[in-house]
Every structure is written in C-alpha cells, then in structure tokens.
Amino acid sequence: MQLPSKYNRPEYLLLAMAFIMPLVFSVWMALLNNFVIEKAAFTGKEIGILQSLREIPGFLAFTAIYVLIFLKEQTFAIIALGLTAFGVAITGYFPTTMGLYITTVIMSIGFHYFETINQSLTLQLIKKENTPHFMGKMLSAKSAASLLAFSSIWLLMEHFSWSYKATYTLFGGIALLLTCYLAVAFKQFPMHVEQNKKLILRKRYWLFYALTFFSGARRQIFVVFAGFLMVEKFGYSVADISALFLINYVFNWLFAAKIGKLIGIIGERRVLKFEYCGLVTLFIAYGLVENSTFAAVLYVVDHLFFALAIAIKTYFQKIAAPEDIAASSGVSFSINHIAAVVIPALLGLVWIVNSSWVFYIGAGFAFCSLVLSHLIPSHPRQGIELKWQEAK
C-alpha cells in the first residue's frame, strides 16, 4: 500500500534510504575489527585484504550505468539496499577468513551500487540551490540511524551479552524488512532529464575526478586503519569503539544540515581548503600518538571532517550537464575506489613494518587534495569549472 501523496515524495524516499543504509552498515563496521580479531585471528595483512576486496565493487561502480538499461534508478537503489542488508545479516554465520571475504563482497556489491545510484538520484531530484542543505539533512538522517545502531550494539552486547551472529542477523533482518516496505510504499518518481546510458569521461570534469580519487584514498586510511589502530594498539573493546562512533554521529545529527547550509553560503573552495588543512595535521598526529585518550580525540575530530566532503558533490552538480549525472556518478565512484582497492592491501603490509608510516602517507594524500582545492572557482558552473576560467 502506497503512502499518501503528502509523503509520497522524492525527498522522503531519499531520507528513508539514507536512514536504512547506515542502520545496517554501521553495525557491520562497528563490529568488524573486534569480530575478525576475536573470531578469525586477523592481522593487518588479512584486514587489508578484506578491505581491498570490499572496495572492488566500488571500483566497478561504473557498471551501474549498464544495469540502468534494464532497471529504473529508483528500483535499482532499493534492490542494492536490500542486498546490503542480506550481506550483513549472514556475516555472523561465516567466522572464517574465506567466509568473511565472501560475505563482505556480497554486502559491498549492494552498498556501492546503492551509494552510486543514491548520489545520482539526489543530484537529479533535488534542486541545485537546495542540494547542500538537503545533503546535510541526509547526513543528519544517516547519523540518527548510526546513533540508533551503535547505542543498540552497546546495550545488546555489553549488557545482554548478545553474540556477533545474533547482532548481525537482527540488524540485517530489520533493514531488509524496511527496504521491502519502501519498495511498495513509494511510487516511481519521474526523472526530469533522460540520462546517458554509456560511460562518460569528460576532460572538463578532471578536477572533480582528481578530488574524488584523493578523497577515496584518505577515506580508506580512516575507515580501515584508524579503527584498527584503536583495537590493536590501544585495546579498545566493541563498547569503546561504539562509544566513539556515538560521539561522531551525535555531532553529524546535530550539525550536518547546518554544515550543508554553510557550504551553500561560503562556497566549496573555502570549505575544502579548510578540510584538507585539518586532515594533514590529523594524519601526522595519528602517526605520532602514543596515548589512547588522545588517539580517541583524533578519531572523533577526523570523523567530523567527513561532513565537509558534501562540497565535492555540490561542486560537481554545479559544473555538470544534467544528462551526465547518472553516468558520472558511477564513474566517480570507480575513480574513488581505484585507490581504495589498492591502498588497504598495500598499506596493510606497510602496517606490519611500521603503523605510523600509513598515516604519514595519508597526510601526503590530504596535501595533494589541498593543492587541488585551490583550483576550484569561487562560483563554479558549467563552463567555469576551474579558478582561472573566472578571470576570463
């Protein structure tokens, strides 16, 4: 049964999907490091391989454009969301190295196809002037879901001694049921512009591609190795990691929409310059840290910078031809994951030698992004993709 027309709108569907994905993915992410160490005896080598395998579907995200020949974007997004939920639900049943590799790939196929199509839907269905604020609202919805997930993990595993298997099954099952509800509750929303159904690499989007590449590299170091540092070096428990995530997501829940609105006011160039200056400092500090409390502070501050990455997407929306958005979203996700496929495995080997080197390399990635951010124009638009074009 469909929702009443008052609620049967693209904004509500996008916000609902934005809530469900982190509800299930946050559980997978929060439990991962402890699960693989306790149940499968992972070292830096195995976690690096697992994370590289997780990113292969992201690298292949450009293939989404071919799936769209057969499926509407909205339908594709819901199927991908359901596949993610299924992958998480079965994770606890396969606590071996190979089992974890396989369930991770299943979950990741759904996750990366969903993120690709969800970005495309957002940039197409939401007006440009409203996009930064709406993306901030989506981050707030994601954070609310993550808060629910992490607080539930803490309650279930710390106070009721739930197993990893039961926790994965519960949240994967809930997300799958909610996804099925979205499939029947929302009508198909029409796209305003017919999308290109082929791969698109345009020379004038090169700065967006470059920023996306280094963003993917930086994100991997946080997602893979910052959390692993907390568990391996400082002995953080599941409850400790969940508490850190709770702090992170409280901030996003309260302030992400405001940050999105701020990006719309002060512009992408200033926001990204600030972000990358902060990240250079943070990664160097990660490499030097010896105190568990200070490491936790770095972890929280690091996560706060993720909200600023909205600026890369809104920059692209302003410079892109409307018919390029779906194809370019897939290509950008693939570019984002070129580094993501390689970096975890390679840096997993570096980690074994010296974990600090991993974070110094991250500082180098952030510095490259800082240099590129100076090329963004103050008022980007089609035909004005780079700073020097404004002077013409």
Short mmCIF file of C-alpha atoms in Angstrom, two decimals:
data_model
loop_
_atom_site.label_atom_id
_atom_site.label_comp_id
_atom_site.label_asym_id
_atom_site.label_seq_id
_atom_site.Cartn_x
_atom_site.Cartn_y
_atom_site.Cartn_z
CA MET A 1 0.00 0.00 0.00
CA GLN A 2 1.45 3.33 -1.08
CA LEU A 3 1.93 6.31 1.20
CA PRO A 4 -0.42 9.32 0.97
CA SER A 5 0.64 11.88 -1.66
CA LYS A 6 1.75 14.29 1.09
CA TYR A 7 4.59 11.92 1.99
CA ASN A 8 5.00 10.14 -1.33
CA ARG A 9 7.74 12.50 -2.50
CA PRO A 10 11.36 12.01 -3.60
CA GLU A 11 12.73 13.84 -0.54
CA TYR A 12 11.11 11.38 1.85
CA LEU A 13 12.28 8.34 -0.12
CA LEU A 14 15.85 9.64 -0.22
CA LEU A 15 15.81 10.39 3.51
CA ALA A 16 14.32 6.97 4.31
CA MET A 17 17.00 5.18 2.29
CA ALA A 18 19.63 7.43 3.86
CA PHE A 19 18.40 6.17 7.25
CA ILE A 20 18.27 2.45 6.44
CA MET A 21 21.73 2.12 4.87
CA PRO A 22 23.75 3.34 7.89
CA LEU A 23 21.41 1.48 10.26
CA VAL A 24 22.75 -1.79 8.86
CA PHE A 25 26.19 -0.75 7.59
CA SER A 26 27.15 0.88 10.90
CA VAL A 27 26.62 -2.45 12.64
CA TRP A 28 28.90 -4.20 10.15
CA MET A 29 31.56 -1.51 10.52
CA ALA A 30 31.42 -1.17 14.33
CA LEU A 31 31.72 -4.91 14.95
CA LEU A 32 34.21 -5.69 12.19
CA ASN A 33 37.60 -5.11 13.83
CA ASN A 34 36.72 -6.94 17.02
CA PHE A 35 34.89 -9.72 15.15
CA VAL A 36 37.75 -10.50 12.78
CA ILE A 37 40.39 -10.38 15.53
CA GLU A 38 38.43 -12.45 18.07
CA LYS A 39 36.79 -14.99 15.74
CA ALA A 40 39.15 -15.25 12.77
CA ALA A 41 42.52 -14.14 14.24
CA PHE A 42 43.05 -11.43 11.63
CA THR A 43 46.29 -9.44 11.46
CA GLY A 44 46.95 -6.25 9.49
CA LYS A 45 47.55 -8.41 6.42
CA GLU A 46 44.11 -10.09 6.47
CA ILE A 47 42.20 -6.91 7.32
CA GLY A 48 43.97 -5.14 4.47
CA ILE A 49 42.97 -7.88 2.02
CA LEU A 50 39.38 -7.88 3.30
CA GLN A 51 39.09 -4.12 2.89
CA SER A 52 40.58 -4.26 -0.59
CA LEU A 53 38.03 -6.93 -1.53
CA ARG A 54 35.31 -4.72 -0.05
CA GLU A 55 36.31 -1.92 -2.37
CA ILE A 56 36.40 -3.92 -5.61
CA PRO A 57 32.61 -3.47 -6.15
CA GLY A 58 33.18 0.25 -5.62
CA PHE A 59 35.83 0.21 -8.32
CA LEU A 60 33.29 -1.49 -10.62
CA ALA A 61 30.56 1.05 -9.81
CA PHE A 62 30.76 2.41 -13.37
CA THR A 63 28.93 -0.77 -14.47
CA ALA A 64 25.79 0.64 -12.80
CA ILE A 65 25.11 2.61 -15.98
CA TYR A 66 24.64 -0.69 -17.88
CA VAL A 67 22.24 -2.03 -15.26
CA LEU A 68 20.17 1.13 -15.78
CA ILE A 69 19.44 -0.05 -19.32
CA PHE A 70 17.18 -2.67 -17.69
CA LEU A 71 16.19 -1.09 -14.35
CA LYS A 72 14.95 2.31 -13.30
CA GLU A 73 17.32 4.10 -10.93
CA GLN A 74 14.83 4.06 -8.06
CA THR A 75 14.25 0.30 -8.41
CA PHE A 76 17.98 -0.35 -8.67
CA ALA A 77 18.66 1.64 -5.49
CA ILE A 78 16.11 -0.38 -3.50
CA ILE A 79 17.45 -3.73 -4.77
CA ALA A 80 21.01 -2.69 -3.87
CA LEU A 81 19.88 -1.59 -0.41
CA GLY A 82 18.25 -4.98 0.14
CA LEU A 83 21.40 -6.83 -0.98
CA THR A 84 23.46 -4.86 1.55
CA ALA A 85 21.07 -5.84 4.33
CA PHE A 86 21.24 -9.50 3.30
CA GLY A 87 25.05 -9.48 3.25
CA VAL A 88 25.21 -8.06 6.77
CA ALA A 89 22.55 -10.48 8.08
CA ILE A 90 24.61 -13.54 7.10
CA THR A 91 28.04 -12.20 8.19
CA GLY A 92 27.97 -13.76 11.66
CA TYR A 93 27.39 -17.25 10.26
CA PHE A 94 30.78 -17.38 8.50
CA PRO A 95 33.53 -16.51 11.05
CA THR A 96 36.43 -17.71 8.90
CA THR A 97 38.85 -15.85 6.68
CA MET A 98 37.25 -17.03 3.44
CA GLY A 99 33.72 -16.72 4.84
CA LEU A 100 34.35 -13.12 5.84
CA TYR A 101 35.83 -12.33 2.44
CA ILE A 102 32.71 -13.71 0.68
CA THR A 103 30.08 -12.06 2.92
CA THR A 104 31.99 -8.80 2.71
CA VAL A 105 31.87 -8.85 -1.09
CA ILE A 106 28.10 -9.58 -1.08
CA MET A 107 27.45 -6.70 1.30
CA SER A 108 29.79 -4.44 -0.64
CA ILE A 109 28.15 -5.03 -4.03
CA GLY A 110 24.86 -3.78 -2.61
CA PHE A 111 26.48 -0.93 -0.69
CA HIS A 112 28.46 0.54 -3.57
CA TYR A 113 25.72 0.22 -6.18
CA PHE A 114 23.34 1.86 -3.72
CA GLU A 115 25.69 4.75 -2.96
CA THR A 116 26.29 5.32 -6.68
CA ILE A 117 22.61 5.40 -7.60
CA ASN A 118 21.58 7.28 -4.47
CA GLN A 119 24.02 10.07 -5.31
CA SER A 120 22.67 10.21 -8.86
CA LEU A 121 19.05 10.33 -7.65
CA THR A 122 19.84 13.11 -5.18
CA LEU A 123 21.63 15.30 -7.74
CA GLN A 124 18.78 14.81 -10.23
CA LEU A 125 15.72 15.10 -7.97
CA ILE A 126 16.86 17.94 -5.69
CA LYS A 127 17.25 21.49 -6.99
CA LYS A 128 20.81 22.87 -7.09
CA GLU A 129 20.09 25.69 -4.65
CA ASN A 130 18.68 23.20 -2.13
CA THR A 131 21.25 20.41 -2.56
CA PRO A 132 23.89 21.39 0.06
CA HIS A 133 21.24 21.81 2.76
CA PHE A 134 19.41 18.62 1.72
CA MET A 135 22.62 16.61 1.68
CA GLY A 136 23.25 17.91 5.17
CA LYS A 137 19.78 16.67 6.17
CA MET A 138 20.64 13.30 4.67
CA LEU A 139 23.80 13.20 6.78
CA SER A 140 21.67 14.01 9.81
CA ALA A 141 19.35 11.10 8.95
CA LYS A 142 22.36 8.82 8.49
CA SER A 143 23.73 9.93 11.83
CA ALA A 144 20.43 9.32 13.61
CA ALA A 145 20.40 5.77 12.19
CA SER A 146 24.00 5.24 13.22
CA LEU A 147 23.28 6.52 16.71
CA LEU A 148 20.46 4.00 16.99
CA ALA A 149 22.72 1.22 15.69
CA PHE A 150 25.71 1.96 17.93
CA SER A 151 23.68 2.54 21.08
CA SER A 152 21.83 -0.73 20.40
CA ILE A 153 25.13 -2.57 19.93
CA TRP A 154 26.39 -1.21 23.22
CA LEU A 155 23.19 -2.21 25.01
CA LEU A 156 22.84 -5.66 23.45
CA MET A 157 26.47 -6.78 23.61
CA GLU A 158 27.62 -5.06 26.81
CA HIS A 159 24.56 -5.60 28.99
CA PHE A 160 22.73 -8.55 27.42
CA SER A 161 25.78 -10.45 26.11
CA TRP A 162 24.42 -10.87 22.60
CA SER A 163 26.66 -12.73 20.17
CA TYR A 164 28.10 -11.26 17.00
CA LYS A 165 25.89 -13.65 14.99
CA ALA A 166 22.67 -12.52 16.67
CA THR A 167 23.54 -8.83 16.33
CA TYR A 168 24.38 -9.08 12.63
CA THR A 169 21.21 -11.10 11.98
CA LEU A 170 18.94 -8.70 13.86
CA PHE A 171 20.03 -5.52 12.12
CA GLY A 172 20.38 -7.11 8.69
CA GLY A 173 16.85 -8.53 9.02
CA ILE A 174 15.34 -5.22 10.15
CA ALA A 175 16.98 -3.35 7.26
CA LEU A 176 15.73 -5.96 4.77
CA LEU A 177 12.14 -5.61 6.02
CA LEU A 178 12.29 -1.81 5.88
CA THR A 179 13.65 -1.96 2.34
CA CYS A 180 10.76 -4.18 1.26
CA TYR A 181 8.38 -1.61 2.74
CA LEU A 182 9.95 1.22 0.72
CA ALA A 183 9.53 -0.84 -2.46
CA VAL A 184 5.75 -0.91 -2.06
CA ALA A 185 5.16 2.38 -0.21
CA PHE A 186 6.67 4.83 -2.74
CA LYS A 187 5.62 5.37 -6.33
CA GLN A 188 8.15 5.61 -9.18
CA PHE A 189 9.33 9.20 -9.46
CA PRO A 190 9.99 10.52 -12.98
CA MET A 191 13.47 11.79 -13.89
CA HIS A 192 13.46 15.27 -15.39
CA VAL A 193 16.29 14.60 -17.86
CA GLU A 194 16.99 11.39 -19.79
CA GLN A 195 20.37 10.10 -18.62
CA ASN A 196 23.21 8.96 -20.87
CA LYS A 197 23.45 5.16 -20.81
CA LYS A 198 27.16 4.95 -21.58
CA LEU A 199 30.45 5.63 -19.84
CA ILE A 200 31.34 9.31 -19.71
CA LEU A 201 34.79 10.76 -19.00
CA ARG A 202 34.87 14.45 -19.80
CA LYS A 203 38.05 16.50 -19.78
CA ARG A 204 36.27 19.44 -18.15
CA TYR A 205 35.41 17.30 -15.09
CA TRP A 206 39.06 16.40 -14.40
CA LEU A 207 39.31 18.38 -11.15
CA PHE A 208 36.23 16.62 -9.78
CA TYR A 209 37.76 13.26 -10.71
CA ALA A 210 41.07 14.17 -9.01
CA LEU A 211 39.40 15.37 -5.81
CA THR A 212 37.30 12.20 -5.78
CA PHE A 213 40.39 9.99 -6.18
CA PHE A 214 42.23 11.52 -3.22
CA SER A 215 39.05 11.58 -1.16
CA GLY A 216 38.78 7.82 -1.64
CA ALA A 217 42.41 7.33 -0.62
CA ARG A 218 42.00 9.44 2.52
CA ARG A 219 38.76 7.74 3.49
CA GLN A 220 40.31 4.29 3.34
CA ILE A 221 43.01 5.19 5.82
CA PHE A 222 40.37 6.36 8.27
CA VAL A 223 37.91 3.51 7.72
CA VAL A 224 40.48 0.70 7.62
CA PHE A 225 43.43 1.73 9.73
CA ALA A 226 42.26 4.36 12.24
CA GLY A 227 39.73 1.93 13.72
CA PHE A 228 42.22 -0.94 13.56
CA LEU A 229 44.72 1.24 15.46
CA MET A 230 42.20 1.70 18.26
CA VAL A 231 41.73 -2.06 18.69
CA GLU A 232 45.21 -3.43 18.00
CA LYS A 233 47.42 -0.74 19.59
CA PHE A 234 45.19 0.62 22.35
CA GLY A 235 42.98 -2.41 23.09
CA TYR A 236 39.60 -0.74 22.58
CA SER A 237 36.58 -3.04 23.04
CA VAL A 238 33.37 -3.18 20.99
CA ALA A 239 31.74 -0.92 23.59
CA ASP A 240 34.64 1.56 23.37
CA ILE A 241 34.50 1.73 19.56
CA SER A 242 30.72 2.10 19.67
CA ALA A 243 31.08 4.98 22.14
CA LEU A 244 33.47 6.76 19.76
CA PHE A 245 31.02 6.32 16.89
CA LEU A 246 28.20 7.61 19.09
CA ILE A 247 30.13 10.82 19.70
CA ASN A 248 30.86 11.15 15.98
CA TYR A 249 27.27 10.71 14.93
CA VAL A 250 25.81 12.97 17.60
CA PHE A 251 27.78 15.78 16.00
CA ASN A 252 26.57 14.93 12.49
CA TRP A 253 23.00 14.52 13.68
CA LEU A 254 23.04 17.95 15.29
CA PHE A 255 25.14 19.93 12.82
CA ALA A 256 25.33 18.22 9.40
CA ALA A 257 22.33 20.09 7.97
CA LYS A 258 23.82 23.36 9.19
CA ILE A 259 27.17 22.47 7.64
CA GLY A 260 25.42 21.74 4.34
CA LYS A 261 23.71 25.11 4.50
CA LEU A 262 27.05 26.77 5.28
CA ILE A 263 28.63 25.20 2.20
CA GLY A 264 25.88 26.80 0.13
CA ILE A 265 26.75 30.19 1.64
CA ILE A 266 30.57 30.29 1.72
CA GLY A 267 31.28 28.02 -1.26
CA GLU A 268 33.01 24.74 -1.95
CA ARG A 269 36.50 26.20 -2.37
CA ARG A 270 36.83 27.61 1.14
CA VAL A 271 35.24 24.59 2.78
CA LEU A 272 37.54 22.07 1.09
CA LYS A 273 40.68 24.12 1.79
CA PHE A 274 39.78 24.14 5.47
CA GLU A 275 39.06 20.40 5.45
CA TYR A 276 42.36 19.41 3.84
CA CYS A 277 44.47 21.66 6.07
CA GLY A 278 42.90 19.94 9.06
CA LEU A 279 43.45 16.47 7.63
CA VAL A 280 47.18 16.99 7.03
CA THR A 281 47.55 17.87 10.71
CA LEU A 282 45.37 14.98 11.86
CA PHE A 283 47.20 12.28 9.94
CA ILE A 284 50.58 13.43 11.19
CA ALA A 285 49.18 13.33 14.72
CA TYR A 286 47.90 9.77 14.14
CA GLY A 287 51.43 8.72 13.26
CA LEU A 288 52.85 10.18 16.46
CA VAL A 289 50.15 9.33 19.00
CA GLU A 290 51.03 7.07 21.96
CA ASN A 291 48.18 7.97 24.31
CA SER A 292 44.86 6.12 23.95
CA THR A 293 42.75 9.11 25.02
CA PHE A 294 44.46 11.45 22.57
CA ALA A 295 44.02 8.81 19.86
CA ALA A 296 40.29 8.76 20.59
CA VAL A 297 40.15 12.56 20.29
CA LEU A 298 41.87 12.35 16.89
CA TYR A 299 39.41 9.66 15.79
CA VAL A 300 36.42 11.83 16.67
CA VAL A 301 37.84 15.00 15.08
CA ASP A 302 38.79 13.04 11.96
CA HIS A 303 35.22 11.85 11.53
CA LEU A 304 33.84 15.37 11.88
CA PHE A 305 35.57 16.37 8.64
CA PHE A 306 33.50 13.88 6.61
CA ALA A 307 30.50 16.23 6.57
CA LEU A 308 32.59 18.75 4.64
CA ALA A 309 33.01 16.28 1.75
CA ILE A 310 29.50 17.29 0.62
CA ALA A 311 31.29 20.16 -1.11
CA ILE A 312 32.85 17.82 -3.73
CA LYS A 313 29.39 16.58 -4.78
CA THR A 314 27.80 20.03 -4.89
CA TYR A 315 30.77 21.33 -6.91
CA PHE A 316 30.11 18.59 -9.47
CA GLN A 317 26.36 19.26 -9.56
CA LYS A 318 27.09 22.88 -10.44
CA ILE A 319 29.51 22.15 -13.30
CA ALA A 320 27.87 19.01 -14.77
CA ALA A 321 25.46 18.75 -17.68
CA PRO A 322 22.18 17.33 -16.24
CA GLU A 323 22.21 14.32 -18.58
CA ASP A 324 25.71 13.32 -17.39
CA ILE A 325 24.86 12.90 -13.71
CA ALA A 326 23.98 9.18 -13.57
CA ALA A 327 26.91 8.02 -15.72
CA SER A 328 29.33 10.39 -13.98
CA SER A 329 28.20 9.22 -10.54
CA GLY A 330 29.20 5.67 -11.47
CA VAL A 331 32.50 6.80 -12.95
CA SER A 332 33.29 8.97 -9.92
CA PHE A 333 32.66 6.06 -7.56
CA SER A 334 35.00 3.90 -9.63
CA ILE A 335 37.68 6.60 -9.52
CA ASN A 336 37.13 6.97 -5.78
CA HIS A 337 37.83 3.26 -5.43
CA ILE A 338 40.88 2.94 -7.65
CA ALA A 339 42.93 3.91 -4.63
CA ALA A 340 40.56 2.10 -2.28
CA VAL A 341 41.14 -1.29 -3.94
CA VAL A 342 44.93 -1.00 -3.80
CA ILE A 343 45.62 1.02 -0.64
CA PRO A 344 44.29 -1.29 2.11
CA ALA A 345 46.25 -4.32 0.88
CA LEU A 346 49.47 -2.38 0.25
CA LEU A 347 49.29 -0.35 3.43
CA GLY A 348 48.38 -3.50 5.36
CA LEU A 349 51.89 -4.70 4.51
CA VAL A 350 53.33 -1.30 5.47
CA TRP A 351 51.40 -1.53 8.75
CA ILE A 352 53.27 -4.71 9.70
CA VAL A 353 56.58 -2.82 9.39
CA ASN A 354 55.54 0.50 10.96
CA SER A 355 51.94 1.61 11.50
CA SER A 356 52.93 5.30 11.68
CA TRP A 357 54.04 5.27 8.05
CA VAL A 358 50.46 4.51 6.99
CA PHE A 359 49.25 7.79 8.48
CA TYR A 360 52.15 9.83 7.09
CA ILE A 361 51.14 8.57 3.64
CA GLY A 362 47.59 9.73 4.48
CA ALA A 363 48.96 13.21 5.23
CA GLY A 364 50.50 13.19 1.76
CA PHE A 365 47.13 12.37 0.19
CA ALA A 366 45.48 15.19 2.13
CA PHE A 367 48.17 17.64 0.98
CA CYS A 368 47.55 16.70 -2.66
CA SER A 369 43.84 17.43 -2.12
CA LEU A 370 44.72 20.78 -0.55
CA VAL A 371 46.71 21.79 -3.63
CA LEU A 372 43.84 20.77 -5.93
CA SER A 373 41.23 22.63 -3.86
CA HIS A 374 42.89 25.95 -4.79
CA LEU A 375 41.78 25.33 -8.40
CA ILE A 376 38.04 25.37 -7.56
CA PRO A 377 36.38 28.62 -8.69
CA SER A 378 34.56 30.80 -6.20
CA HIS A 379 31.33 30.36 -8.18
CA PRO A 380 31.52 27.09 -10.16
CA ARG A 381 29.08 26.46 -13.00
CA GLN A 382 29.03 24.92 -16.46
CA GLY A 383 31.88 26.49 -18.42
CA ILE A 384 33.55 27.75 -15.22
CA GLU A 385 34.98 24.55 -13.79
CA LEU A 386 38.40 25.94 -12.77
CA LYS A 387 39.63 29.01 -10.91
CA TRP A 388 41.48 30.59 -13.82
CA GLN A 389 38.38 30.47 -16.03
CA GLU A 390 36.70 33.06 -13.78
CA ALA A 391 39.25 35.69 -14.80
CA LYS A 392 38.43 35.37 -18.49
#
